[in-house]
Coordinates of C-alpha atoms in Angstrom, one line a residue:
M1 CA 344.1 184.9 89.8
R2 CA 342.8 181.4 88.6
R3 CA 345.3 179.3 86.5
F4 CA 343.7 177.4 83.8
S5 CA 347.0 176.1 82.5
A6 CA 348.0 174.2 85.5
V7 CA 346.7 170.8 84.4
L8 CA 346.9 171.1 80.5
A9 CA 350.3 169.3 79.6
V10 CA 349.3 166.4 81.4
A11 CA 346.0 166.0 80.2
S12 CA 347.3 166.7 76.7
L13 CA 349.6 164.0 77.0
L14 CA 347.1 161.5 78.1
V15 CA 344.9 162.1 75.4
A16 CA 347.5 161.6 72.9
A17 CA 348.8 158.6 74.3
C18 CA 345.1 157.1 74.1
A19 CA 344.8 158.4 70.3
P20 CA 347.7 160.0 68.5
P21 CA 346.3 162.6 66.1
W22 CA 347.4 162.4 61.9
T23 CA 351.0 163.3 61.6
G24 CA 350.8 163.9 57.9
P25 CA 352.5 167.3 56.7
R26 CA 351.5 170.3 57.6
L27 CA 352.7 173.2 55.2
P28 CA 350.8 176.7 56.7
M29 CA 348.4 178.7 54.5
E30 CA 349.6 181.0 51.9
A31 CA 350.6 184.2 53.3
P32 CA 348.4 187.1 53.1
P33 CA 349.5 189.5 50.4
D34 CA 350.7 192.2 52.8
A35 CA 351.7 192.9 56.0
S36 CA 348.3 194.2 57.3
G37 CA 347.0 190.8 57.4
E38 CA 344.4 191.7 54.8
G39 CA 344.0 188.4 52.4
P40 CA 341.9 186.8 50.8
W41 CA 340.9 183.9 53.7
G42 CA 338.7 186.1 55.9
P43 CA 337.2 187.5 58.1
M44 CA 333.9 185.6 57.9
V45 CA 331.7 184.5 60.5
A46 CA 328.3 182.2 60.5
A47 CA 326.4 182.0 63.5
A48 CA 323.0 181.3 64.6
N49 CA 321.7 184.9 65.4
P50 CA 322.6 188.1 63.2
M51 CA 323.1 190.1 66.0
A52 CA 326.0 187.7 66.9
V53 CA 327.4 187.6 63.2
E54 CA 327.4 191.5 63.8
A55 CA 329.6 191.5 66.8
G56 CA 332.0 188.8 65.4
M57 CA 332.5 191.4 62.1
Q58 CA 333.0 194.0 64.4
I59 CA 336.0 192.5 66.2
L60 CA 337.5 190.9 63.1
N61 CA 337.3 194.1 61.3
A62 CA 339.0 196.0 64.4
G63 CA 341.7 194.0 64.4
G64 CA 340.7 190.9 66.5
S65 CA 341.7 187.4 65.8
A66 CA 339.1 184.4 65.6
V67 CA 339.4 183.5 68.9
D68 CA 338.9 187.6 69.8
A69 CA 335.5 187.3 67.6
A70 CA 334.4 183.9 69.1
V71 CA 334.3 185.7 72.8
A72 CA 332.0 188.4 71.8
V73 CA 329.9 186.1 69.3
Q74 CA 329.2 183.7 72.5
A75 CA 328.5 186.8 74.8
V76 CA 325.8 187.9 72.4
L77 CA 324.4 184.4 71.6
G78 CA 324.1 183.9 75.5
L79 CA 322.0 187.2 75.2
V80 CA 319.8 186.8 72.1
E81 CA 319.8 182.5 72.0
P82 CA 319.5 181.9 75.8
Q83 CA 317.8 178.6 74.8
S84 CA 320.5 177.1 73.2
S85 CA 324.0 178.4 74.8
G86 CA 325.1 181.1 77.0
L87 CA 327.7 181.9 80.0
G88 CA 326.1 179.3 82.4
G89 CA 326.8 176.3 79.8
G90 CA 329.5 174.5 78.2
A91 CA 331.3 174.3 74.7
F92 CA 334.1 172.3 72.4
M93 CA 336.5 175.0 70.2
V94 CA 338.7 173.5 67.2
H95 CA 341.0 176.1 66.6
F96 CA 343.2 176.2 63.4
D97 CA 346.7 178.2 63.6
A98 CA 347.5 179.0 59.8
E99 CA 350.9 180.2 60.4
S100 CA 352.0 176.5 62.4
G101 CA 349.3 174.3 60.9
A102 CA 348.6 173.1 64.3
V103 CA 345.0 172.3 65.2
T104 CA 344.4 172.6 68.8
V105 CA 341.0 171.5 70.9
Y106 CA 339.7 173.7 74.0
D107 CA 337.9 171.6 76.2
G108 CA 335.0 173.6 78.1
R109 CA 332.6 170.8 79.2
E110 CA 330.9 171.0 82.3
T111 CA 331.9 169.0 85.1
A112 CA 330.1 167.0 88.3
P113 CA 330.5 168.5 91.6
A114 CA 333.0 166.8 94.0
A115 CA 330.1 165.8 96.1
A116 CA 328.0 163.8 93.1
T117 CA 328.2 160.1 92.9
P118 CA 327.2 157.7 90.4
E119 CA 323.2 157.8 92.0
L120 CA 323.2 160.8 91.1
F121 CA 319.9 160.4 89.3
M122 CA 318.6 157.3 91.0
E123 CA 315.8 157.7 93.5
N124 CA 314.5 154.4 95.7
G125 CA 316.6 152.3 93.3
E126 CA 315.3 153.6 90.0
P127 CA 316.4 156.2 87.7
M128 CA 314.3 159.7 87.9
G129 CA 312.2 160.8 85.1
F130 CA 313.9 162.9 82.6
R131 CA 312.0 166.0 83.1
E132 CA 312.1 165.8 86.6
A133 CA 316.4 165.7 86.7
V134 CA 316.5 168.5 84.2
L135 CA 314.6 170.9 86.4
S136 CA 316.1 169.9 89.3
G137 CA 319.4 171.7 90.6
R138 CA 321.1 168.3 90.2
S139 CA 321.4 168.3 86.4
T140 CA 324.0 171.6 86.8
G141 CA 327.3 171.2 86.4
A142 CA 330.5 173.9 86.9
P143 CA 330.2 175.7 83.6
G144 CA 332.9 176.0 81.4
A145 CA 332.6 178.2 78.8
V146 CA 333.9 181.1 79.8
A147 CA 336.8 179.6 81.2
M148 CA 337.9 177.9 78.1
L149 CA 337.5 181.1 76.1
D150 CA 339.4 182.8 78.9
M151 CA 342.4 179.9 78.0
A152 CA 342.0 180.3 74.0
H153 CA 342.3 183.9 74.1
R154 CA 345.2 184.0 76.6
E155 CA 347.1 181.9 73.5
H156 CA 345.2 183.6 70.7
G157 CA 344.0 186.6 71.5
R158 CA 345.1 189.9 69.6
L159 CA 342.3 192.4 71.2
Q160 CA 342.4 193.1 75.0
W161 CA 339.5 190.8 76.5
R162 CA 337.8 193.9 78.0
D163 CA 337.2 194.8 74.6
L164 CA 335.2 191.8 73.6
F165 CA 332.4 192.7 75.6
T166 CA 330.9 195.8 74.6
E167 CA 328.3 194.7 71.5
A168 CA 326.8 192.3 74.2
E169 CA 326.7 195.3 76.9
R170 CA 325.1 197.5 74.6
L171 CA 322.4 195.1 73.5
A172 CA 321.1 193.8 77.1
R173 CA 321.1 197.4 78.3
D174 CA 319.6 199.6 75.5
G175 CA 317.6 196.2 74.3
F176 CA 317.4 193.9 71.4
P177 CA 314.7 192.3 69.0
I178 CA 313.5 189.3 70.0
P179 CA 314.4 186.8 67.5
P180 CA 312.2 184.3 66.1
R181 CA 313.3 181.2 67.5
M182 CA 313.9 182.8 71.1
G183 CA 310.4 184.2 70.8
A184 CA 308.8 180.9 69.8
Q185 CA 310.9 179.0 72.8
L186 CA 310.0 181.5 75.3
N187 CA 306.2 181.4 74.8
S188 CA 306.2 177.8 74.2
E189 CA 304.9 174.9 76.6
A190 CA 308.4 173.7 77.2
P191 CA 308.7 173.1 81.4
Q192 CA 312.3 175.5 81.4
A193 CA 310.1 178.5 79.9
H194 CA 307.9 178.4 82.9
T195 CA 310.3 177.8 86.2
P196 CA 310.1 180.8 88.8
W197 CA 313.2 181.9 87.2
A198 CA 312.1 182.1 83.4
E199 CA 308.3 184.1 84.8
A200 CA 310.7 186.5 86.6
Y201 CA 312.3 187.3 83.2
F202 CA 310.0 187.0 81.0
E203 CA 306.6 187.8 82.0
R204 CA 305.2 191.5 82.6
P205 CA 303.4 192.8 85.5
D206 CA 300.2 191.4 83.6
G207 CA 301.8 187.8 82.8
S208 CA 301.9 188.6 79.3
R209 CA 305.1 187.8 77.5
P210 CA 307.1 189.4 74.8
Q211 CA 306.7 188.7 70.9
I212 CA 309.0 188.6 68.1
G213 CA 310.5 191.4 67.2
E214 CA 309.7 193.2 70.3
T215 CA 312.7 195.1 72.0
W216 CA 313.5 193.1 74.6
R217 CA 316.3 194.4 77.8
N218 CA 318.4 192.4 80.2
P219 CA 320.1 194.7 82.8
A220 CA 321.2 191.7 84.7
Y221 CA 323.1 190.3 82.2
A222 CA 324.8 193.6 80.8
E223 CA 326.0 194.1 84.6
T224 CA 327.4 190.5 84.1
V225 CA 329.5 191.2 80.8
R226 CA 330.3 194.1 82.2
T227 CA 331.8 192.7 85.4
L228 CA 333.6 190.1 83.0
A229 CA 335.4 192.6 80.6
E230 CA 336.6 194.7 83.5
E231 CA 337.9 191.7 86.0
G232 CA 338.4 188.6 83.8
A233 CA 337.2 185.6 83.7
E234 CA 337.9 184.9 87.1
A235 CA 335.1 187.0 88.2
F236 CA 332.7 184.3 86.8
Y237 CA 334.1 181.4 89.1
E238 CA 334.6 183.4 92.3
G239 CA 333.0 186.4 93.9
R240 CA 329.4 188.1 93.1
I241 CA 328.1 185.6 89.9
A242 CA 329.8 182.4 91.7
R243 CA 327.3 182.8 94.6
E244 CA 324.4 183.7 92.6
I245 CA 325.1 180.2 90.6
V246 CA 325.1 178.5 93.3
E247 CA 322.2 179.9 95.2
A248 CA 320.2 179.3 92.0
V249 CA 321.5 175.2 91.9
H250 CA 320.2 175.3 95.6
A251 CA 316.8 176.8 95.3
G252 CA 313.7 174.9 95.4
D253 CA 312.7 171.5 96.6
N254 CA 315.2 169.6 94.4
P255 CA 318.5 171.0 95.0
G256 CA 321.8 170.1 93.3
L257 CA 325.1 169.8 94.8
L258 CA 327.5 172.6 93.1
T259 CA 329.2 174.4 95.6
L260 CA 331.8 177.6 95.4
G261 CA 334.2 175.2 95.5
D262 CA 333.5 173.1 92.7
L263 CA 333.5 176.6 90.7
A264 CA 336.5 178.0 91.6
A265 CA 338.0 174.5 91.0
Y266 CA 336.5 174.3 87.4
E267 CA 339.8 173.8 84.7
P268 CA 339.4 173.5 80.9
I269 CA 341.6 171.4 79.0
R270 CA 343.7 172.1 75.8
R271 CA 343.2 168.8 74.1
E272 CA 345.0 167.5 71.1
A273 CA 342.6 167.4 68.0
L274 CA 341.6 163.8 66.9
C275 CA 342.2 164.3 63.0
R276 CA 342.3 161.4 60.6
P277 CA 342.3 161.4 56.7
Y278 CA 339.2 161.0 54.8
R279 CA 339.5 160.5 50.9
V280 CA 342.0 163.7 49.7
H281 CA 341.2 165.6 53.0
V282 CA 341.6 165.4 56.7
V283 CA 339.1 165.5 59.2
C284 CA 339.5 166.9 62.9
V285 CA 337.2 167.1 65.7
P286 CA 337.7 166.9 69.7
P287 CA 338.5 163.5 71.3
P288 CA 336.4 162.0 74.0
P289 CA 334.5 163.3 76.1
S290 CA 333.4 164.8 72.3
S291 CA 331.8 161.9 70.5
G292 CA 334.2 163.3 67.4
V293 CA 335.1 159.7 67.1
A294 CA 332.5 158.4 66.2
L295 CA 331.9 161.1 63.5
L296 CA 334.9 160.0 62.2
Q297 CA 334.4 156.4 62.1
L298 CA 331.5 157.0 60.2
L299 CA 333.4 158.3 57.5
A300 CA 336.1 155.7 57.7
M301 CA 333.5 153.3 57.4
A302 CA 332.1 155.4 54.5
E303 CA 334.8 154.9 52.1
H304 CA 334.3 151.1 52.4
T305 CA 330.6 152.0 50.8
T306 CA 330.6 152.9 47.6
D307 CA 326.8 153.6 48.0
I308 CA 327.7 156.9 49.7
Q309 CA 329.0 158.3 46.5
A310 CA 325.5 157.8 44.1
G311 CA 325.2 161.2 45.2
P312 CA 322.1 163.0 47.1
D313 CA 319.5 162.0 44.7
A314 CA 320.1 158.2 45.0
P315 CA 317.8 156.2 47.4
E316 CA 321.0 153.7 47.7
A317 CA 323.0 156.7 49.0
W318 CA 320.6 157.6 51.8
V319 CA 319.9 153.7 52.8
A320 CA 323.8 153.1 52.9
F321 CA 323.9 156.6 55.4
A322 CA 321.0 155.2 57.7
R323 CA 323.0 151.7 58.1
L324 CA 326.4 153.4 58.7
Q325 CA 324.8 155.8 61.7
R326 CA 323.3 152.9 63.2
L327 CA 326.7 151.2 63.2
M328 CA 328.1 154.3 64.5
Y329 CA 325.7 155.0 67.1
A330 CA 325.7 151.5 68.6
D331 CA 329.4 151.9 69.5
R332 CA 329.5 155.2 70.5
D333 CA 326.7 154.7 72.8
L334 CA 328.5 151.7 74.5
Y335 CA 332.2 153.3 74.9
V336 CA 332.7 156.9 74.7
G337 CA 333.0 159.0 78.2
D338 CA 335.5 160.9 79.9
P339 CA 339.1 159.8 79.1
A340 CA 340.3 160.8 82.6
F341 CA 337.7 158.1 84.3
V342 CA 337.2 155.3 81.7
T343 CA 339.0 153.9 78.9
V344 CA 338.1 155.1 75.7
P345 CA 339.2 152.2 72.8
V346 CA 339.6 155.8 70.2
A347 CA 342.5 153.7 68.3
G348 CA 340.2 150.6 68.3
L349 CA 337.2 152.4 66.9
L350 CA 339.4 153.8 64.1
D351 CA 341.7 150.6 63.3
P352 CA 341.4 150.3 60.1
A353 CA 340.6 146.3 60.3
Y354 CA 338.1 147.2 62.8
V355 CA 336.4 149.5 60.4
A356 CA 336.5 147.5 57.6
S357 CA 334.8 144.6 59.5
R358 CA 331.7 147.0 60.5
A359 CA 331.4 148.6 57.3
A360 CA 331.2 144.8 55.8
L361 CA 328.1 144.6 57.4
V362 CA 326.5 147.6 56.0
P363 CA 324.4 145.7 53.1
T364 CA 322.8 143.4 56.0
V365 CA 321.8 146.5 58.2
N366 CA 317.8 146.4 58.7
G367 CA 317.2 147.4 62.0
P368 CA 319.1 148.5 65.4
V369 CA 322.4 146.8 65.9
E370 CA 324.5 145.9 68.5
A371 CA 328.2 147.3 69.2
G372 CA 331.2 145.7 67.9
T373 CA 334.1 144.8 70.2
P374 CA 337.3 147.0 68.6
P375 CA 340.8 146.4 69.9
G376 CA 340.8 147.4 73.6
S377 CA 337.5 147.7 74.1
P378 CA 336.6 147.7 77.8
Y379 CA 333.5 145.5 79.3
V380 CA 330.8 148.6 80.1
A381 CA 327.0 149.0 79.5
L382 CA 324.8 150.2 76.9
D383 CA 323.9 153.9 77.4
T384 CA 321.2 155.6 75.5
T385 CA 321.1 158.5 77.5
A386 CA 318.4 161.1 75.7
E387 CA 320.7 163.8 74.9
V388 CA 318.2 166.9 74.4
A389 CA 319.2 169.8 71.6
G390 CA 319.7 173.2 73.2
T391 CA 322.7 174.2 71.5
S392 CA 324.6 176.2 68.9
H393 CA 327.5 176.4 66.5
F394 CA 329.4 179.2 64.7
V395 CA 332.2 179.5 62.6
I396 CA 334.8 182.4 62.4
V397 CA 338.0 182.9 60.1
D398 CA 340.2 186.0 60.6
R399 CA 342.2 187.8 58.1
W400 CA 345.1 186.0 59.0
G401 CA 343.9 182.6 58.4
D402 CA 343.2 181.5 61.7
A403 CA 340.2 179.5 62.2
V404 CA 337.6 178.8 65.0
S405 CA 335.0 175.9 64.9
M406 CA 333.2 176.0 68.4
T407 CA 329.6 174.4 69.4
T408 CA 328.5 175.7 72.4
T409 CA 325.3 174.6 74.6
V410 CA 323.4 174.9 77.9
E411 CA 321.6 171.5 77.1
S412 CA 317.9 171.9 76.7
G413 CA 316.3 174.3 76.0
F414 CA 316.9 177.1 78.5
G415 CA 318.9 174.7 80.2
S416 CA 317.6 173.5 83.0
G417 CA 315.1 177.1 83.6
R418 CA 317.2 178.4 86.4
M419 CA 318.8 181.9 86.2
A420 CA 321.5 183.6 87.8
A421 CA 323.4 186.9 86.9
G422 CA 321.1 187.1 83.8
F423 CA 321.7 183.9 82.5
F424 CA 320.0 180.4 82.2
L425 CA 322.4 177.6 84.0
N426 CA 323.2 174.5 81.7
N427 CA 321.5 171.0 82.9
Q428 CA 324.8 169.0 81.2
L429 CA 324.9 166.7 84.1
T430 CA 321.6 165.1 82.4
D431 CA 323.9 163.8 79.5
F432 CA 325.4 161.1 82.1
A433 CA 323.8 157.3 82.5
F434 CA 321.3 157.8 84.7
S435 CA 321.6 154.2 85.6
P436 CA 325.1 153.5 86.8
I437 CA 325.3 149.6 86.2
D438 CA 323.0 147.5 83.6
A439 CA 320.9 144.3 84.7
A440 CA 324.3 142.1 84.1
G441 CA 326.5 144.7 86.6
R442 CA 328.6 146.1 83.5
P443 CA 329.6 150.0 84.5
A444 CA 328.5 152.6 82.4
A445 CA 330.8 154.3 80.8
N446 CA 329.3 157.6 80.9
A447 CA 328.2 157.6 84.6
V448 CA 328.3 160.1 87.0
A449 CA 331.8 160.5 89.2
P450 CA 333.2 163.5 91.0
G451 CA 334.8 165.9 88.8
K452 CA 333.8 164.0 85.8
R453 CA 332.7 165.3 82.2
P454 CA 329.6 163.9 80.8
R455 CA 330.0 162.3 77.4
S456 CA 329.0 165.1 74.3
S457 CA 328.0 164.5 70.8
M458 CA 329.3 168.2 70.1
A459 CA 331.7 167.6 67.4
P460 CA 332.9 170.9 65.9
V461 CA 334.9 170.4 62.9
I462 CA 337.7 171.3 61.1
V463 CA 338.7 170.0 57.4
L464 CA 342.2 170.2 55.8
D465 CA 343.7 169.1 52.7
R466 CA 346.9 166.9 52.9
Q467 CA 349.5 169.3 53.1
G468 CA 347.7 170.6 56.3
R469 CA 345.6 174.0 55.1
L470 CA 342.3 174.5 56.2
V471 CA 339.8 173.6 53.4
A472 CA 336.4 173.9 55.4
L473 CA 334.8 174.1 59.0
L474 CA 331.1 173.1 60.1
G475 CA 329.1 171.8 62.7
S476 CA 325.5 171.7 64.4
P477 CA 323.5 171.2 67.2
G478 CA 321.1 168.9 67.7
G479 CA 321.8 166.6 70.6
N480 CA 322.5 163.3 69.8
S481 CA 321.9 163.8 66.3
I482 CA 324.9 166.3 65.7
L483 CA 326.9 163.3 64.3
A484 CA 324.2 162.6 61.9
Y485 CA 324.2 166.4 60.7
N486 CA 327.6 167.0 60.8
A487 CA 328.0 163.4 58.7
K488 CA 325.5 164.7 56.2
A489 CA 327.1 168.1 55.5
L490 CA 330.7 166.7 55.4
I491 CA 329.3 163.6 52.5
G492 CA 327.5 166.6 50.8
V493 CA 330.6 168.6 50.4
L494 CA 333.5 166.6 50.5
D495 CA 331.6 163.3 48.2
W496 CA 328.9 165.0 46.3
N497 CA 330.6 168.2 45.6
L498 CA 327.7 170.5 46.6
S499 CA 327.8 173.9 47.8
M500 CA 327.9 174.4 51.9
Q501 CA 324.2 176.4 51.6
A502 CA 323.3 173.2 49.2
A503 CA 324.8 170.6 51.7
F504 CA 323.2 172.2 54.4
D505 CA 319.8 172.1 52.8
Q506 CA 319.5 168.6 52.4
P507 CA 316.8 166.7 54.4
N508 CA 317.8 165.5 57.3
L509 CA 318.1 161.9 58.7
V510 CA 319.1 160.6 62.0
V511 CA 318.7 156.8 62.6
R512 CA 320.2 155.8 66.2
G513 CA 318.7 152.3 66.9
S514 CA 315.1 151.7 66.7
S515 CA 314.8 155.5 66.4
V516 CA 314.3 157.5 63.0
G517 CA 313.9 161.1 62.6
A518 CA 314.3 163.0 59.1
D519 CA 313.1 166.1 57.3
T520 CA 310.5 163.4 55.9
E521 CA 308.7 165.9 53.5
L522 CA 311.9 166.8 52.1
F523 CA 312.5 163.5 50.7
A524 CA 311.4 162.3 47.4
D525 CA 308.8 159.3 47.3
P526 CA 311.7 156.8 46.0
V527 CA 314.0 157.6 48.5
R528 CA 311.5 157.0 51.3
D529 CA 310.6 153.5 49.9
A530 CA 314.0 152.7 49.9
L531 CA 314.6 153.7 53.3
A532 CA 311.1 152.0 54.5
A533 CA 312.3 148.9 53.1
A534 CA 315.8 149.0 54.7
G535 CA 314.1 149.2 58.5
A536 CA 314.1 153.2 58.5
P537 CA 310.7 154.3 58.1
L538 CA 310.7 157.6 57.7
R539 CA 309.2 159.9 60.8
P540 CA 309.5 164.0 61.4
N541 CA 311.9 164.9 63.5
A542 CA 310.1 165.2 66.9
T543 CA 311.3 168.2 69.1
E544 CA 314.6 168.8 67.7
T545 CA 316.6 169.8 64.0
S546 CA 320.4 171.3 62.7
G547 CA 321.5 174.4 63.1
L548 CA 324.4 173.6 60.7
H549 CA 326.8 176.8 60.0
G550 CA 330.3 176.4 57.9
G551 CA 332.3 177.1 54.9
I552 CA 334.5 175.7 52.6
W553 CA 337.4 177.5 50.4
R554 CA 336.5 177.0 47.0
D555 CA 337.6 179.2 44.0
G556 CA 339.3 181.7 45.9
R557 CA 336.5 182.3 48.1
W558 CA 334.7 181.4 51.2
D559 CA 331.4 179.2 50.0
M560 CA 329.4 179.6 53.2
G561 CA 325.9 178.1 54.4
A562 CA 324.1 178.8 57.5
D563 CA 321.2 176.4 58.0
R564 CA 317.8 177.7 56.9
R565 CA 316.2 175.7 59.7
R566 CA 317.2 178.5 62.0
D567 CA 317.6 182.5 62.5
G568 CA 321.4 182.5 61.2
V569 CA 323.3 183.7 58.6
A570 CA 326.4 183.9 57.3
R571 CA 328.6 186.5 56.2
A572 CA 332.2 187.5 55.0
D573 CA 333.8 190.9 54.3

C-alpha cells in the first residue's frame, strides 16, 4: 500500500522555515448548539456545476465532513466539467479545522517525470510552439488530485472513502445532461476537443456531437470511480488505471516521459498555510509553488493605497487596482517556483519595508514595470509563461464548521486532449518556463526539473478574523488571472463591504505587464477613461474568465456567491 505521508513532516518544516505563518491568537469557533453537530455553520457548497453541488450536499447531509464532500464534488466535476478539472489533474486545498483553528494546505500539484530535463519544451535550441507542447505527451505530469484528496480524507474524513463516489458512478453509468459550458467547449474549435481521444469520446458513429442538455454517459469513468471506491487511491497510481495513463502519454508522434514509476512515486505534500493580516482580518493561502504569496503581496500593498477604499464606482480605485496588479505580477513572474528546487523569497516579498517601497510606486505606474529586489531575492530570469485557464474552484463548510477551499485543474480546456480510463489528462507541465535560461544566462526559477512542481496561479483562500475564526472562503479559476480575480473579490467583500455575489459580479480587470483584459462592457465610461489614461486601455478578456465561488459569514448566516460567468451555484441547507 502506498504511504502518502512519508515526506510530509520534512516538507512542512522546510516551508515553515522559509515563511513562518501568522502566529496571532487562534480561538475555536463557537460550539454547535447540540451534540449532533447541527449548527449555523453549514452545510454549504458552492461549485461550478449543480450536479457537483448536489453530490457534495448529499455527503454533508449524510454526516460527512467538508473533506468527504470535496472528494464527491471533485469526482462529479471530473465527469460533468472535464474541460476544467478531473482525476487526471492536480489541485491545492486549504482546510480549516474549527476545533483547533488550524489552517492546513494540501498540495496535489503535478510533478515532472524523473526523465524530464530543463529542455523538455525546447527543439533545435528554440522553445516549442505552445499548442504543439500542450497536445504532446510531454505536457502531462503525474496527476496529484486523487492522492491529495486521499491524504486529506485520512486526516479529516468522517465517512468511508468507498461511500464518496456513489453519485459520480451513477451519473457516469446512467447518464447526465450535458452542461452549457461543457457542451460549448466540446463543440468548439479548441484543438484538445478534436484529438483522437476526444473524438472517440464525444463523437457518434455519424460524426455528430452531443449538444447542451442531451444525456451523455461515460462507462469508462464509472468503472474508474468504482475501482477507486473499492480499492482506494492506490488503484489510481498502480495497476490498470496507471497503465492506461502511461499508454496515453506515450501514444502518437510526440510522446511524453511519464512512467509507471513516476506515478507510483507521486506524493502529495501537507504544507503550513501562508497567512498574513489584511486590515482587521487574516488571509490564508497556499505557499509556493502556488502564487498565493503574490495575492498577499497585492493586499499588503493595497493597505498603503488609499484610493482602493474609494469603492467600486470610483475610477481611482480601479486605476489603483490595475497598478497594484502590474507590481504584483512583475514580482511573481520572476521569483515564484517550487521551493524544493529554488529559493523563493516569500518573507522578502511580504517584508513590510519592501511592500511599502513597492506601494510607493503605485502613483507612477503607467505601463509595464520591472520586478523589485526583495530581501533574500535570488538571481533568476523572468518567466511570463502563458498559464491557460482550464480550472475550477469550490468551497465547502460542514455542520461542525470545518471548511475546504479548493482550486482544481487539468490546465487547458480538456487538458492535453489525451484520455485514459474515462478522464482527460493534464497538460500542467506547460506551466513551466519553456526556456530554462534567459539571454543573460540567468536560470528561470520555474524551469523544468525531475520531480519538480510547476509554478501555479491557483490560490484558494480562507479568511479568518483576528481571533482565528472562519470568516470567509473563496477562489477562482482563470490561469494567471486567478490572482486578479481573487483580489477583486477580497477587496469587494473586505474593503467595499459588498455581498459575496455582488463582489463576484463586479467587472473583471487583469493587468499583467503590457497585457490588459477586462469585462470591458461592464465598466462605466469614467472608469474606462481613467484606466486608459493610466496606461491600461480596456480590452475584452480573450479566451477565459473567472469562475469565483465562495461565502462570507455575515449576520448569522452564509452570504454565498457563484460566478454568473459559469454554470455554478451556491447552496446552503
